[in-house]
Each structure stands twice: as structure tokens, then as C-alpha cells.
Tab-separated table of C-alpha atoms and ligand atoms in Angstrom:
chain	number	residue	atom	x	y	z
A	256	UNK	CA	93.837	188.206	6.123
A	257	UNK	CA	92.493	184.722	7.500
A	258	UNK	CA	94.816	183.428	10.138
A	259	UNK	CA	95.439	180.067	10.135
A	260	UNK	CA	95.204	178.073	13.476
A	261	UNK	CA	94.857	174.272	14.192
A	262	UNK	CA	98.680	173.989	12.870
A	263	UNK	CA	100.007	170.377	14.578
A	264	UNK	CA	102.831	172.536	16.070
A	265	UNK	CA	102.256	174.117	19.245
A	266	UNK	CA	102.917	178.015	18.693
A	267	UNK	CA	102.245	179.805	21.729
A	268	UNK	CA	101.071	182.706	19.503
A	269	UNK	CA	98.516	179.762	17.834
A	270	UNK	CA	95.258	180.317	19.887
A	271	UNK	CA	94.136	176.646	19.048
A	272	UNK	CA	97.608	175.339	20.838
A	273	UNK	CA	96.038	175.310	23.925
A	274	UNK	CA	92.914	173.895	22.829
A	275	UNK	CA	95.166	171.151	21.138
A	276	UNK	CA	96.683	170.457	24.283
A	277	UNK	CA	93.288	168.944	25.771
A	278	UNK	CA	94.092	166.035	23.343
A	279	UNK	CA	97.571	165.526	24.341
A	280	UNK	CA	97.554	165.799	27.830
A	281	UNK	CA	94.191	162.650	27.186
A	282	UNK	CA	91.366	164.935	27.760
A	283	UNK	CA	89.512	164.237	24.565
A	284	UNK	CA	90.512	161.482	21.820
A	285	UNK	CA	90.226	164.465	19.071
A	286	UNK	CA	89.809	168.126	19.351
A	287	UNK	CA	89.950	168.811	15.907
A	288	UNK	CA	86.637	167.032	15.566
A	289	UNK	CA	85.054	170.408	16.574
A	290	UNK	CA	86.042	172.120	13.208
A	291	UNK	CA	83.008	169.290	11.598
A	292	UNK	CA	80.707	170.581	14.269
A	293	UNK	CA	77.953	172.746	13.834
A	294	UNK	CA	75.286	174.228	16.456
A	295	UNK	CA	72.258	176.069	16.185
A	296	UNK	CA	71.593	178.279	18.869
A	297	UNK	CA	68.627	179.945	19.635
A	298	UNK	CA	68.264	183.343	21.729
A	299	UNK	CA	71.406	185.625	21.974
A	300	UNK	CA	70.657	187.109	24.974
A	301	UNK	CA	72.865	187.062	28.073
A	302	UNK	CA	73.275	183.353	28.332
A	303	UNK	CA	72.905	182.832	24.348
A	304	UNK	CA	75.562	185.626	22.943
A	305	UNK	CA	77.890	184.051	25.713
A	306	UNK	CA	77.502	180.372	24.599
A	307	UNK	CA	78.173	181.288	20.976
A	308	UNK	CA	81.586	183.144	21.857
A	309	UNK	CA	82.420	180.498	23.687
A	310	UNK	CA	81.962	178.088	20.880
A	311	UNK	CA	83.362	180.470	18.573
A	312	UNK	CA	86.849	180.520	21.081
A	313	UNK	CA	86.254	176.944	20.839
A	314	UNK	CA	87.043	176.915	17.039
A	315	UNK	CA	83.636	175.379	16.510
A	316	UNK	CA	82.864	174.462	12.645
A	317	UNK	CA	79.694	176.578	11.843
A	318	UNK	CA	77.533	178.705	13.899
A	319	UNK	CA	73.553	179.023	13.397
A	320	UNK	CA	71.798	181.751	15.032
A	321	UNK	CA	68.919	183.124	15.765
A	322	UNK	CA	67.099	186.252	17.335
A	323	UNK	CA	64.541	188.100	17.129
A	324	UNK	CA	65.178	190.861	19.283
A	325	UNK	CA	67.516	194.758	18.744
A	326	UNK	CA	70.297	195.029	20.903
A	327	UNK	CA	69.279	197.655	24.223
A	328	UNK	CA	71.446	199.477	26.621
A	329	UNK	CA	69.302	197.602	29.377
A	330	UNK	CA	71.091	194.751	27.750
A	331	UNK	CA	74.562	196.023	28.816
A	332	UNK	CA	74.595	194.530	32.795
A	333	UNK	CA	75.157	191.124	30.778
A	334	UNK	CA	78.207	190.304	28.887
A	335	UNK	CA	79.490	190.411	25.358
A	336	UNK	CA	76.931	192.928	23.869
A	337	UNK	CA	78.813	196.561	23.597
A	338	UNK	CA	77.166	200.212	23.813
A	339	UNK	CA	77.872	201.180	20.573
A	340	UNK	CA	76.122	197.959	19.115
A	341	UNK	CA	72.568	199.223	20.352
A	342	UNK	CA	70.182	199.140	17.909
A	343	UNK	CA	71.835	196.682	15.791
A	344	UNK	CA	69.440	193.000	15.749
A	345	UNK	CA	70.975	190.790	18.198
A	346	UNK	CA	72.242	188.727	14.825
A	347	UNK	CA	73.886	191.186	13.223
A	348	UNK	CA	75.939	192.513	16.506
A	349	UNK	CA	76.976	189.097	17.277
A	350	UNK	CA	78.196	188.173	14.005
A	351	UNK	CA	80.149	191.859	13.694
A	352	UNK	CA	82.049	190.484	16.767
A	353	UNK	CA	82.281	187.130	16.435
A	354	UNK	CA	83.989	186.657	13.128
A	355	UNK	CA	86.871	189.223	14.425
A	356	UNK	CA	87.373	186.935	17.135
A	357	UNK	CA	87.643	183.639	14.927
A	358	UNK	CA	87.404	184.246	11.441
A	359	UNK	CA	87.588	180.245	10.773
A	360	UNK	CA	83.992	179.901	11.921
A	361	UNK	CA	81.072	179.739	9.356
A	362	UNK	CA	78.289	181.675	10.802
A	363	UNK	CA	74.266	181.799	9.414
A	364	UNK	CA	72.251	184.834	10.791
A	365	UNK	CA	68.612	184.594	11.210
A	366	UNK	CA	66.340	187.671	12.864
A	367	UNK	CA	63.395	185.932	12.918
A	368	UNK	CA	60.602	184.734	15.049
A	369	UNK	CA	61.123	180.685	15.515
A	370	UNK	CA	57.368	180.459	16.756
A	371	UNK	CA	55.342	181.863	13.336
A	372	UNK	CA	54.489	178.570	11.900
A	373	UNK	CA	57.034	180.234	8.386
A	374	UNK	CA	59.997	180.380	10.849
A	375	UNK	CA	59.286	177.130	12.280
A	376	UNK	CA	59.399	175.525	9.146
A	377	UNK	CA	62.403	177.443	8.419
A	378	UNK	CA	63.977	176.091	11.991
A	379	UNK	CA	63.456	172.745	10.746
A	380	UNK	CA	64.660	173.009	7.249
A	381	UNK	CA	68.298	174.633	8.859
A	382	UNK	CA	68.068	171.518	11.349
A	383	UNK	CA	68.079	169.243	8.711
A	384	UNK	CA	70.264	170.909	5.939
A	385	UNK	CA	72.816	173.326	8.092
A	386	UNK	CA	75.509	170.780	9.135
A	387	UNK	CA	78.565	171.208	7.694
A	388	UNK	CA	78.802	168.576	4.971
A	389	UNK	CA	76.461	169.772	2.001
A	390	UNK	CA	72.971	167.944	3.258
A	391	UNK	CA	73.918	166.791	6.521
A	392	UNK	CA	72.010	167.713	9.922
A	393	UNK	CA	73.504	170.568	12.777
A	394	UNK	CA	74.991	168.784	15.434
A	395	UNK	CA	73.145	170.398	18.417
A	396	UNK	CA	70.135	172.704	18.867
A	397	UNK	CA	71.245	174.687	21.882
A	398	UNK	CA	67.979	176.633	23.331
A	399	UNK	CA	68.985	180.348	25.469
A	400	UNK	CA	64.977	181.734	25.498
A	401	UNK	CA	63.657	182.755	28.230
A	402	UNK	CA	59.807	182.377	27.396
A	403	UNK	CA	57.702	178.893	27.324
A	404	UNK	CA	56.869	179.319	23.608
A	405	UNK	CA	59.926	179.488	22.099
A	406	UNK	CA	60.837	176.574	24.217
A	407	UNK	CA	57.423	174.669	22.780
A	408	UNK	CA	58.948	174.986	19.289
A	409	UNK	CA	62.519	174.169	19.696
A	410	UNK	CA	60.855	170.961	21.533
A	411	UNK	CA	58.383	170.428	18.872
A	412	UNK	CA	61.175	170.912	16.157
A	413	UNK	CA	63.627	168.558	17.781
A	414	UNK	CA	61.278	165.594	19.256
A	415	UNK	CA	59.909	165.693	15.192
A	416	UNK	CA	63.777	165.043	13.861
A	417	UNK	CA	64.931	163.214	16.918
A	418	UNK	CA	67.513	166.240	17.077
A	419	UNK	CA	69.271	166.041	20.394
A	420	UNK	CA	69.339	169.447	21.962
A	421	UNK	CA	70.241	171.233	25.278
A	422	UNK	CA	67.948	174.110	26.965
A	423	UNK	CA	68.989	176.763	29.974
A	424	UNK	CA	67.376	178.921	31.857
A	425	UNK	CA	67.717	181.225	34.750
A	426	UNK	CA	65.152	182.665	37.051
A	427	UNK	CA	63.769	185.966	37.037
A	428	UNK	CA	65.426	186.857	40.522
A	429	UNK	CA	68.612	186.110	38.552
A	430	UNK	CA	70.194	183.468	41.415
A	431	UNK	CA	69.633	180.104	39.753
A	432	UNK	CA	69.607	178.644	36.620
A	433	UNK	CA	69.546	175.271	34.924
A	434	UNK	CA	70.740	173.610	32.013
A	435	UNK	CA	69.146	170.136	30.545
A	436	UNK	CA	70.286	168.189	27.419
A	437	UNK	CA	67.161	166.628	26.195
A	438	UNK	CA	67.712	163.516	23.933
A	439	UNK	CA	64.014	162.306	22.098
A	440	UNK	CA	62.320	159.321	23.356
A	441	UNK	CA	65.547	158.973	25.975
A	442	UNK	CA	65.286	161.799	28.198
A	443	UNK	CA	62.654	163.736	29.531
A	444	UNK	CA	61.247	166.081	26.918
A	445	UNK	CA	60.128	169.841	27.495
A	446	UNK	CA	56.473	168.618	27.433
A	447	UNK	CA	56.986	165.359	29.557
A	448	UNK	CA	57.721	166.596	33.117
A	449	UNK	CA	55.013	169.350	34.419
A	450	UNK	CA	55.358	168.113	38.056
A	451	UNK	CA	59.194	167.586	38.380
A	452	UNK	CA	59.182	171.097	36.935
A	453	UNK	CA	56.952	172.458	39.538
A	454	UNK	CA	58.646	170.589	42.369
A	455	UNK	CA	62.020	171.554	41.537
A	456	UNK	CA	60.933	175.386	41.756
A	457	UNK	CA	64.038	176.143	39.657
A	458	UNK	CA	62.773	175.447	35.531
A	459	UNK	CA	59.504	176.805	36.891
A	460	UNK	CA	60.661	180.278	37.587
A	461	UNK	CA	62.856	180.300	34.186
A	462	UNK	CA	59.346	180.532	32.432
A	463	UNK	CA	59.177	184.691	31.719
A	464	UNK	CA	56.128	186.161	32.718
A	465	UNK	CA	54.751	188.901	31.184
A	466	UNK	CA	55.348	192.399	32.094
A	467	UNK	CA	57.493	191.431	34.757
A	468	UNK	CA	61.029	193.267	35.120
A	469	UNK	CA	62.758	190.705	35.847
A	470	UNK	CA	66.301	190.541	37.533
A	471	UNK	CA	69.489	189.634	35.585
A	472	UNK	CA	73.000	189.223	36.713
A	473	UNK	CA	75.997	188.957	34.462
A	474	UNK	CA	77.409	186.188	36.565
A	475	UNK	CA	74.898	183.928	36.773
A	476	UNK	CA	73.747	184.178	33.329
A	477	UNK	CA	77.853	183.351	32.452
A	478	UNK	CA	77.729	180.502	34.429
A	479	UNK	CA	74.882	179.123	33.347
A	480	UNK	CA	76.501	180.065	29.159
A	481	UNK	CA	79.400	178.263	30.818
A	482	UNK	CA	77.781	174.979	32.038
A	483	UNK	CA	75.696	174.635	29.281
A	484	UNK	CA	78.937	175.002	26.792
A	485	UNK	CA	80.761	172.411	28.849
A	486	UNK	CA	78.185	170.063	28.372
A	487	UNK	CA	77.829	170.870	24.959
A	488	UNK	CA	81.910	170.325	23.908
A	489	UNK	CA	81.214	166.929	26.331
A	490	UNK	CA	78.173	165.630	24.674
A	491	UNK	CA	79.736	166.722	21.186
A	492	UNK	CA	83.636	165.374	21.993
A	493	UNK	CA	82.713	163.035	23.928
A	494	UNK	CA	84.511	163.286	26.868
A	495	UNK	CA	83.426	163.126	30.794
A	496	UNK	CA	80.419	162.688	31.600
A	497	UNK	CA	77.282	164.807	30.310
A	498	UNK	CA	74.901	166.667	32.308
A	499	UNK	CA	71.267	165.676	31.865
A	500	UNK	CA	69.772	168.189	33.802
A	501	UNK	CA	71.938	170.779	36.109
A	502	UNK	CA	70.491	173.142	37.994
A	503	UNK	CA	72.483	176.141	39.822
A	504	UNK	CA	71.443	178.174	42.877
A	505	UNK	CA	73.782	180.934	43.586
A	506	UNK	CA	72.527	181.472	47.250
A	507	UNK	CA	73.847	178.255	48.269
A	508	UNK	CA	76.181	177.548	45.651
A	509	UNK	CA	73.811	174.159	45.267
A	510	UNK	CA	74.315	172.594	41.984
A	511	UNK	CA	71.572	169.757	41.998
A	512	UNK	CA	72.673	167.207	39.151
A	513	UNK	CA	69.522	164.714	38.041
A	514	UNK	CA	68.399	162.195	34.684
A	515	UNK	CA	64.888	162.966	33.938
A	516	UNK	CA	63.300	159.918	31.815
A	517	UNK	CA	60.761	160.464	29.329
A	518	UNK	CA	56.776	160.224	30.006
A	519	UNK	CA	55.250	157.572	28.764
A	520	UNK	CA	52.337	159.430	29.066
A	521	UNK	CA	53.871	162.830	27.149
A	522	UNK	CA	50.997	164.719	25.626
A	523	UNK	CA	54.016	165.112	22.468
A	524	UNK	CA	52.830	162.264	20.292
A	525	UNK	CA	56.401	162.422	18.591
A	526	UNK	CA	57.945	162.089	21.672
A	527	UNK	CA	56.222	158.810	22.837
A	528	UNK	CA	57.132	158.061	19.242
A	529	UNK	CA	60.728	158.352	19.877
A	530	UNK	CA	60.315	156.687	23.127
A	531	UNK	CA	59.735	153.603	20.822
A	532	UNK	CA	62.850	153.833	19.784
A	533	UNK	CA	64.581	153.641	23.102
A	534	UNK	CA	63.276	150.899	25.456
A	535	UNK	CA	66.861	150.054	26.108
A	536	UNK	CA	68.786	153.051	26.741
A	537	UNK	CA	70.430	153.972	29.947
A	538	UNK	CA	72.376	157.564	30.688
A	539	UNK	CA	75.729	157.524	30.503
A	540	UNK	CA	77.932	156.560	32.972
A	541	UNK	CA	81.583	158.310	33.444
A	542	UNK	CA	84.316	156.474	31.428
A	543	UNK	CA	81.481	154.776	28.615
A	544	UNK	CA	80.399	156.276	25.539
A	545	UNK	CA	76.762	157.359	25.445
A	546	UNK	CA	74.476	155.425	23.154
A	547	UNK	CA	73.184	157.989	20.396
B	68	ATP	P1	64.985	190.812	29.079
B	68	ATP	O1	63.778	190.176	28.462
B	68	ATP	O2	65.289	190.298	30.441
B	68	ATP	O3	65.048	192.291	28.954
B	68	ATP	P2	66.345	189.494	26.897
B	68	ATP	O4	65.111	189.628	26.070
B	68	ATP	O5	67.657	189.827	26.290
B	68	ATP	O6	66.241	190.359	28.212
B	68	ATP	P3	67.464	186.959	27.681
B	68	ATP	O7	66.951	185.904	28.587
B	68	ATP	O8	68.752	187.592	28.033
B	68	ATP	O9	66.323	188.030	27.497
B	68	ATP	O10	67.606	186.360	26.224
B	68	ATP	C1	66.641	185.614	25.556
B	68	ATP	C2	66.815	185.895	24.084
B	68	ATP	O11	65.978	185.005	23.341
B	68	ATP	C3	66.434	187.313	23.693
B	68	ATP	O12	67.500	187.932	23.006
B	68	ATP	C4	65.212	187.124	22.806
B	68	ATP	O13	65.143	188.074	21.763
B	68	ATP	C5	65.397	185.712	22.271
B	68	ATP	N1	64.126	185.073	21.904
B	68	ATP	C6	63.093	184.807	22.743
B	68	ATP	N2	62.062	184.250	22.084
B	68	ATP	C7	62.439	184.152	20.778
B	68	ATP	C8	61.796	183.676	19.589
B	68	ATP	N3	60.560	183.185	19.626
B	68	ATP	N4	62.469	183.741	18.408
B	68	ATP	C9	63.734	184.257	18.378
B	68	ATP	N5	64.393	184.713	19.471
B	68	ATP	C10	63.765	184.675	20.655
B	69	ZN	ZN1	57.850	164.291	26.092
């Protein structure tokens, strides 16, 4: 049967006691806010599937995702996929899992290709419609590709319905990563910074190229799920302060912390649009709520 959690009693049997506990002990104003929250995330591969069992631990409100891609056993040096889910889609495995671990969580499953200009359209229309009142807009588009397309259209989908969304990445040698919440016309979108991107030498490397093996580590790809779920219940709670871009670098344990403003000069046309709407904004500063 359905268990019930989020009971106002603290149960130590209750896996949402703990959670609860954030708001008592004046972490965040109101945990149970998360219940009305719902995230669209994009990629379930090793930093992707982690961020959505996080969220789903979490006790999260609804759950979009989507993949393209089969489960592999060259998949199983990351975490949460299993060997006996190969050849299941990515979707389909993750769901199987995920509602055993919190059957309170509404989850949508989508195999599909977000760049095919049908899919994109499809992105949008879940964007818009897949919050959880009837109607409403998701929360948060969370982006866990690892390929410069699929990046183009989560950018091109959110900087159209000035949907705030977060992006990762981690390098094909496997020993950095990044994570960078990306706010239209506030901060820097994925088409506004080309030389930052370059100079950093991080984001740069996260782009896939093409018939290259690349490297993959289990650890780095679970911090990176982890810092990018952090910022996510942060941004989303509102508590502490949010990352707007942090990077990691596992050789020197270097975790480079930055606010990237938007180009005026963004080739996006809807993002200097949304940059219209923002002359005034600053980041947020520890202890003040963000301006949405
Ligand atoms: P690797 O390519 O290193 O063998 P991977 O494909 O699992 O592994 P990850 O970086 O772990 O790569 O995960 C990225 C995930 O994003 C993959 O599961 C992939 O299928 C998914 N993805 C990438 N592009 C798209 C897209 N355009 N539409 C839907 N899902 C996508
Ligand atoms: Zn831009």
C-alpha cells in the first residue's frame, strides 16, 4: 500500500522526520513546500538518474523526465542504474526504481529526443502545463546532457518561457565538473558566454565530442548530482545562498564559485529580450531572498 509520510509527528520510522527536522532546527522556513514542487529533468545518465533519486528522497512533488537513451552495462561504473535493468530505456528503469523508493512522487516518463523540432515543442508544452496545479508551469528545468545540442534546446526552451533552469556537466577525463543555474535576461545564458567558457577550460571540456570514449567516474559524476541538487532544494526552498555557476576539479579539490551576467550582445534574441526585463537585478546575497 501507499505509505504515508510528512505526518507532523516525528516517527523515527517516518523517512520525512528527518527531512522535517531541517525546518525545526531553522534551516528552511517550510519543507513541506517541496511536496508543490515539480522539476523537469533532462538526461538520466550518471549525474541525471542521481539528481532525480535525490529529489525523489527529497519527497519532491512531481518528477518529469526525459531520455533518450537504453540502459548499458558500460553504464554500470556510475550509480543508481542496476545490471538487470539493461536494456530497459533509461525512463522506464528509473521510474521502476524510483516509485519503490517514494511512492508519494508523481512521475511523467518521456523517451524521446528533446532536439527534433516535435519533441521540442513537446519540451515546451510540459514546461508550461506539468506543474503540479492543473495549468501551472514546472518549477525547474534541471539539464544532465552531456552534448552541446541538447544543451541549445533546453536554452532555447527556457530563455523563450523565461523558465529558470540549472545545467551540469563534467569533463570527459571525468575530474571536474560544473553546475550553473541560469536565470533569463539575469544570468548568463548558454549562448551568452563563448569566451568565459573557453577561459575557464572546465564547461569547455563538458561539451562531448564525437567518437570519443570518454572517462567517467562514479564519484565525480555524484558530486556534481549532489551540488547541483543542493542548489536546486536552495533555489527552490529558498534557503542559503544559491550557486550561480560552480565548478569542481577533483585534482585539487578546487571548487571555483562565480555570477556570470548576461550578454548584451547574446546572439539569443529572447535572451536580450529577457535582459529587458532585468536592468535592476543583482545575485543574491546570503541571508536576502533572491528577486525572481
Ligand atoms: P556515455 O555517453 O559516456 O557512454 P551517457 O550517454 O550515459 O554515457 P551521461 O553524461 O552519463 O552519458 O548522460 C547523459 C544522458 O543524457 C544520457 O543518458 C543521454 O541519453 C541523455 N541525452 C543526451 N542528449 C539527449 C537528448 N537530445 N534527448 C534526450 N536525452 C538526451
Ligand atoms: Zn544569452
Amino acid at each position: 500500500g501507499r505509505r504515508v509520510y510528512m505526518s507532523s509527528e516525528v516517527v523515527d520510522s517516518n523517512p520525512y522526520s528527518r527531512l522535517m527536522a531541517l525546518q525545526r532546527m531553522g534551516v528552511v522556513d517550510n519543507y513541506q513546500n517541496i511536496r508543490s514542487l515539480s522539476v523537469i529533468i533532462v538526461g538520466l545518465g550518471g549525474v541525471g538518474s542521481v539528481a532525480a533519486e535525490m529529489l525523489t528522497r527529497c519527497g519532491i512533488g512531481k518528477l518529469i523526465l526525459y531520455d533518450y537513451d537504453r540502459v548499458e552495462l558500460a553504464n554500470m561504473n556510475r550509480l543508481f542504474f542496476r545490471p538487470h535493468q539493461v536494456g530497459l530505456t533509461k525512463t522506464e528503469a528509473s521510474v521502476q526504481t524510483l516509485v519503490e523508493i517514494n511512492p508519494d512522487v508523481i512521475f511523467e516518463e518521456y523517451t524521446i529526443d528533446i532536439t527534433l523540432s516535435a519533441n521540442f515543442e513537446q519540451l515546451l508544452d510540459r514546461t508550461q502545463h506539468g506543474g503540479i496545479e492543473p495549468g501551472t508551469r514546472v518549477d525547474l528545468v534541471l539539464s544532465c546532457v552531456d552534448n552541446y545540442a541538447a544543451r541549445m534546446s533546453i536554452n532555447q526552451a527556457c530563455n523563450e518561457l523565461n523558465m529558470p533552469w540549472m545545467e551540469s556537466g563534467v569533463s570527459e577525463d571525468a575530474v571536474s565538473g560544473h553546475i550553473q543555474t541560469l536565470l533569463p535576461g539575469r544570468t548568463a545564458c548558454f549562448e551568452c558566454l563563448p569566451p568565459l567558457i573557453v577561459a575557464s577550460g572546465i564547461a569547455e571540456s563538458t561539451l562531448k565530442r564525437e567518437g570519443v570514449c570518454a572517462a567517467s567516474l562514479p564519484t565525480t559524476m555524484g558530486l556534481v548530482a549532489a551540488m547541483l541538487v543542493q542548489n536546486t532544494l536552495k533555489y527552490l526552498l529558498g534557503f542559503g545562498q544559491v550557486s550561480y555557476y560552480l565548478g569542481y576539479s577533483a585534482m585539487t579539490d578546487f571548487f571555483p564559485a562565480d555570477v556570470m551576467r548576461p550578454n548584451p550582445e547574446c546572439p539569443n534574441s529572447f535572451c536580450r529580450q529577457q535582459q529587458q526585463k532585468y536592468t535592476e537585478w543583482t545575485p543574491m546575497v546570503y541571508g536576502k531572498k533572491t528577486q525572481n
